[in-house]
Structures are given as C-alpha cells and as structure tokens.
Amino acid sequence: MMPVPVEHSPVNSKAELALLHRLCKSSSASAVLALWASGLQQLTGCDRVDIYLLDQSHSLLVRQISASPEGTRQDNSYSEPADYRHDSLLSAALLGQTPLHLNTAQADGHFRLDFLQTGHAGLPPHTMITALPVRDAANHNQGVLVLLGRHGDSSQQLTASLGSLCTSFWLQYCRHQQLAECVRQRTPTPAPRPVPLNHSYGLTGNSEAIRQLRRLISKTLHNQSSVLITGETGTGKELVAQAIHHHGPRRSFPFQVQNCASIPESLLESELFGYCRGAFTGADREHMGLIRSAQGGTLFLDEIGDMPLSLQAKLLRVLQEQSVRPLGDTRSYAVNVRIVAATHQNLPDMVASGRFRQDLYYRLAQFPIALPPLRERKDDIALLSQHFADEFAHHARLPAPALSPALLERLESHHYPGNVRELKNMIERTLLLHGHEASLQPGHLPPELFEQGCAAQQTEVDDLGAGKLDERLDYLECRVLEQVLHKYHGNQKLAAQELGLSRGAMNYRLKKHQINARNWRI
C-alpha cells in the first residue's frame, strides 16, 4: 500500500503561531474543539477535518467535531470500538506508531471506511486521507485526527507539525474540562446513582477503592506498558487482568494465562518459551509456547514472584527485545505480546534480598495496580453477596434468595482473610444448604463465621457504656439463644436442655426476641 505522491508546501509558521495565539484565548472546551478543527482545516487547505477522541472508558473512539470550508459542526454521530476488531483505519491510526497517508481507493481493500461517510455526503474516489494519533504530553494516544482532500502531503515535516499542534490543543482542551469539573463540584448536585452490578469492567462495588481501580484500568487500556497487579490472595487479580485485555485493543487476540508457582522450573520454561523437536528427550514435536501463542494479545503471569531467577532473565530478554527463542532453537521469533503480571508477594523486598531481579521488576511495574483487601471495602460486601447469591441461584436453577439485614450485618463483621474468594465460597456454601429458603438468615451461615460474629458482638456488649441494664441483658440473651440454636441446628429441645429451660420458657424467649428456630435447621 503506497502513498500517492503529491506536492504540498509545509505548514506556514506564521499561521501556526497565530492559531496558537487564538488557542490561548479560548474560553471553553467546546471552543477549543471548534478552533482545533477549523484552524487545521484552514492551515492545511484540506476539504475536511474530523477529530475523534477516546471516551472516558478508553474503549470507544467518538467523533467530536468536523470542519470544512462551509464551517464547523459538533458531531457525536459516530463511535466505534477502539480496537482492530473491525479493521478500521481509525483503530490502526490510534495504535500505530506512524501516521497513515493513502487514498480511499487504496484503503478500501484494507480498512472499513464507513466512518468517513457517516453524516456526510459520499466522498469522491481517490480522496486523500491522512490519519494520525492525537497524543498527550506523556506520548499516550488520546484520539485520532483525520484530514480528507487536497492537502495530500505525506511529509514528515507536515505530520510532525500537526502532531505538535494537536498535543497543544489536547492539553488546552483538558484544562478547560478540568475547570468545568471544578465548577460542577462547587455546585450542589443530586447523589450519583449506584453503578449497576454488571458494569465497569465486571467489577462489582461502589466503594471509593473500586472506583479508583476502575479509573486505573481505563488509563492502562490503550498503551502498551506492562502491568503489575499486586494484592492479597483472593482479591481478584486475574479478573483485573481479564478486564485490561477484554476492554482494550487486544481483545480480538488470545489471552493466555500461566501460574508461575504451579509447575516445576523445567516445565515452566518449555511452557512459556516453547521448544523445537529434539530439544530434549521426549520432545517429539515442536511446541510454540505461551508467549508466541499469545501473539497480538496478552500473557497473564500469575504469581510472578515464584518464577525462578534463571527464567526471570529470559523473560527480561523477551520484554527488551520483543523476541523469543525456543529451547533447542537457533532462531529468534518476533513477538507482539503485552505482559500483565500479578503477585501477592512484596517484590521490592524480594529485590532487596536478591530473590527477584531488579531490572525485571522495573520492566514489569511500568503501570502498577494495587488491589485493596475486602476488609478495606466493606461497603461493597452487601452488593457482592447479593451478586454471588443471584449468580449461584441462576446456575443452580434456584429462585433468587433475599439476604436479610441481619445476615448482611453478620457478613460485614467478618475479617475475610481469603478476601472476595472467601465471601463467594461462603455464599455458595450457604445456598447449597439452604437454597430452598426464601430469605437467608444469620443462622444459615457457616459455623466459623457465626462464631466470629458472636465474638464481635460480645465485644460490642463489653463496650456498651450507656443504656439500661435490662436493655443490655436482653441483647446478650438474644445472642446466647442464637448461638445455642446454631450449635444444635435449630433443635429447640436440645437448646433448652443446655440452657436449663423448659420448653415453654424457651418458646417464650424465642417469641420475645422474634427468633425463628427453623432458620438454623440444615
């Protein structure tokens, strides 16, 4: 695909300075967009300028404005996924390292060009197209600039000048958006609606920790930096890795997973890097390896802290040279793979003790993401519990249960050393035993959680410095009745015998505290 050579004079430096002067005097983000499109259209003399920017989730390219000699217009009529799934010229320009220069006849056989006609009259054949990424000050791609028509210049001088101008406009556009956001924050507004359960990268929760995690994920989608996910066991590190892959530009390519702690060193080396036939005894065929089989996609290396030092050196070479050499082979193969690693260990401490390579650590931690433990986001426990209950009930073909306020209070009092995984297993176990109940109560929970909840409640009793004695005794009596009923799985006769009560006295106290003994039956 060769560009059409045409003559064009470089961008006029005086006109460029005048445009930048007008940019400094712009008063709003919409004014910056209008000046951006119209100014570049006049500066280059092309027939049309379209500006596409990534949305807040960094998963869609949205056309913001179009400019032609007839004028400019705000235009949000077109958006598309910011990946290669549809072979769009926009996506190629967003993720490419060099601008694209070609005409519609050339591009028609390689790219989907329906975005050029959307909301506009049909383009004549052989219309020149220049598409280049809009980058911020950190050189991260934020959108695409498309020039159509007679500009026809593919010189480096033109594209470099346009790229610098676009960066200036992008920075000014962001400043005005930030100022507008500050004004909005000072103005009283209704409380935001809760985020739906199945929204925002598949992460359930509305706590500040989860909202910050979603923001970090959105920032890492459209760059090629390696990601290091840290957090305790059970916090959802693989779920975050899947979100980065499935919502980013590599979603149409493979997502490969390898736990570095699950297999011996020799097997891990061949599994990752591959081997050729005859490399060792038993190698009767060629094995590509996970790095090469993830070509174009993502390789998720879980428990990277358990990778042996000898393999760390080989992985570092892959990251530095973007190539891999299988065991027993003399050739190296170019690879385009994004590495996402995860660990529950403290890698800086491992680096200090010599158990992990410092150079590899800095390569992997280009974009670090730390996951909070569940005990630091207890506001999400109710949402997570209902989500897991509904999910399990659907798969088990059970009616969706209601979770009582008392049960949710008991769940929120637990420490969760196993984090979200522990909560999920606890909910599934409870539904396996009591899925026939319309409403789940504290007595349906596993014994270890009940005992932990009782200990926490006893602490509350000990800490009650106010209140009448009768009220405190009633509270304690209720907790003791629940504990004994749980011990005997709701058998009132055995519970009454242990407490030294008659059946009548036992029934009286249960009614007094509105306790249903059937909730503790298995």
Steps between C-alpha positions, in 0.01 A plus 500: 500500500696801368405864570413721203782752452371855464660838548420713801669787675581469872266648760538878521680577826337845535154351457591231752608761758180695440298184558682432828435862608127450440519172691635676811199735492243218473232505770361145516562140395244526218672817375833314496344221291352747251829688464692172479298372204449826311856621559659182366262496204601852404868438576528192278244600236339157509134432424406373845645442848345249741611468864439175688573466873490204739208496741546486879522119498771514230310228310321711235617753244235774463491765229487834681500755218537543123622805306483588131513827302126532566555510878529276808243290678497300821457139397456209742320291239771238463687279745676168471696256721860616529654172387582301187185290514346667191827587321418868522746758375425699816621220726810447289584869530430505876738216578753546220836664547493698172224701328308339213501668154291338226198559280154345525565264210810362671338479844178336382660157470668514841278700737136555582426860392132546585598756766604739220151514350297504825311829517665632180452481128682221320869560435637500146739215413871551561433753778820542697491390867749586772435347843733561792467438875429782745751466785522659843816638661597150621475368140187294576247479217172679578329514161539528122514797261372429147565737207316443174558656160752709319765539774660178375837548670673201658811688607644450844513879545123533458406207724748604772359854495141375514589259780647780713199721434262221597686446828465873581129493420450182705669652807288817476186290447579301819564819700159639410335168586671501840388858566143409407517199733615724788201727439265200496643371828429832669139485382273274714384200299291193580685195631624280212310184423664171603702335226314194361644166604607389154656831401852642503735221401303232684602632843218504755493777758453872556771568759762765433766227474312331215431828320872580515579151368268556203674830427840328501376228264365760256839675499691187406275369221651682203869496573742213468662526844544187707264481798581363846195414712565456872266400779418232753378157396138508387477871416429436128834554326411279203165675465682834462738346243203374301340846513818661364508250213131475410435877508818604320619489140634143534160348579477325162826314564590222748503537877742242641540422871784330685542458876874513564468314831301203372764309299873418535767726351586273205137465396432870548785589264373279219139606564583869469776511238421184303743248355591349167493134410792306652587772754494239777392144563132466423479815285354319199327807359535877493326692780430870437480609866260741665695815409479434126145361519388829662619694192311829474329439834581481871702258713394496865773370731346429838723468810796652314688516831541120488675503161858364531784748446625319189163544330476861616804578284338338195173686558690829529660432162157446345378832639809688383537354152140404421619160384514147637732207430353154571704230675736325259448755222757734350239742366317778681138585421359853520204529737246772573362402840393710796615361835270533801650354818354447847627403843397502864864535608694817573727520195711798626593291805583207273717729287684620813568139607616395152206266430360710216683690227487875542508570124210262440301656784527847344407357160189330637393787726472764226133530604442361853148428627448414868174322588342580839407213735131445565527623862590845361191517279224370728249731332510254208424184701121531469521553121749216457296262715178561307689475171654163592166373635315595180777354283508167684120476514485553123752223428336264753152582366383621839280802575707806581518524882462813709782580740366623832646817659615291797692265269665790317598653834660171600685477167634854534640421846730227364872565439528300172860378489407336168348824365240491219564133424415411860176699487399336172565148633310584820192617307506195273531264797210671675279467191593133456367428849214749517418590140135401557452787747336820374716711731844417636560570870816514715441144618542374143862612487796264556596440867839673480338825387233474767760449771699796371184710491409400855847602620459838331156545649630407845761772461221743421323395819816552701542845347144618577557770760149647469151352507290342769591166654183331371578604143854367520380171654235457227766552234728241660213251546413525130859429397524197734177353363628537142833340589340193663246458218785510253689238699204257490386592144169644619404214736304687771490202737878459516553877518255526792671212683842667475362829630300330779167630368162331462348482153249769598770736627704437186204583275427814700854632456507416129176693444625786714808545279317406175738210433391227256677175594436355152759738357772288662381165364710321235 
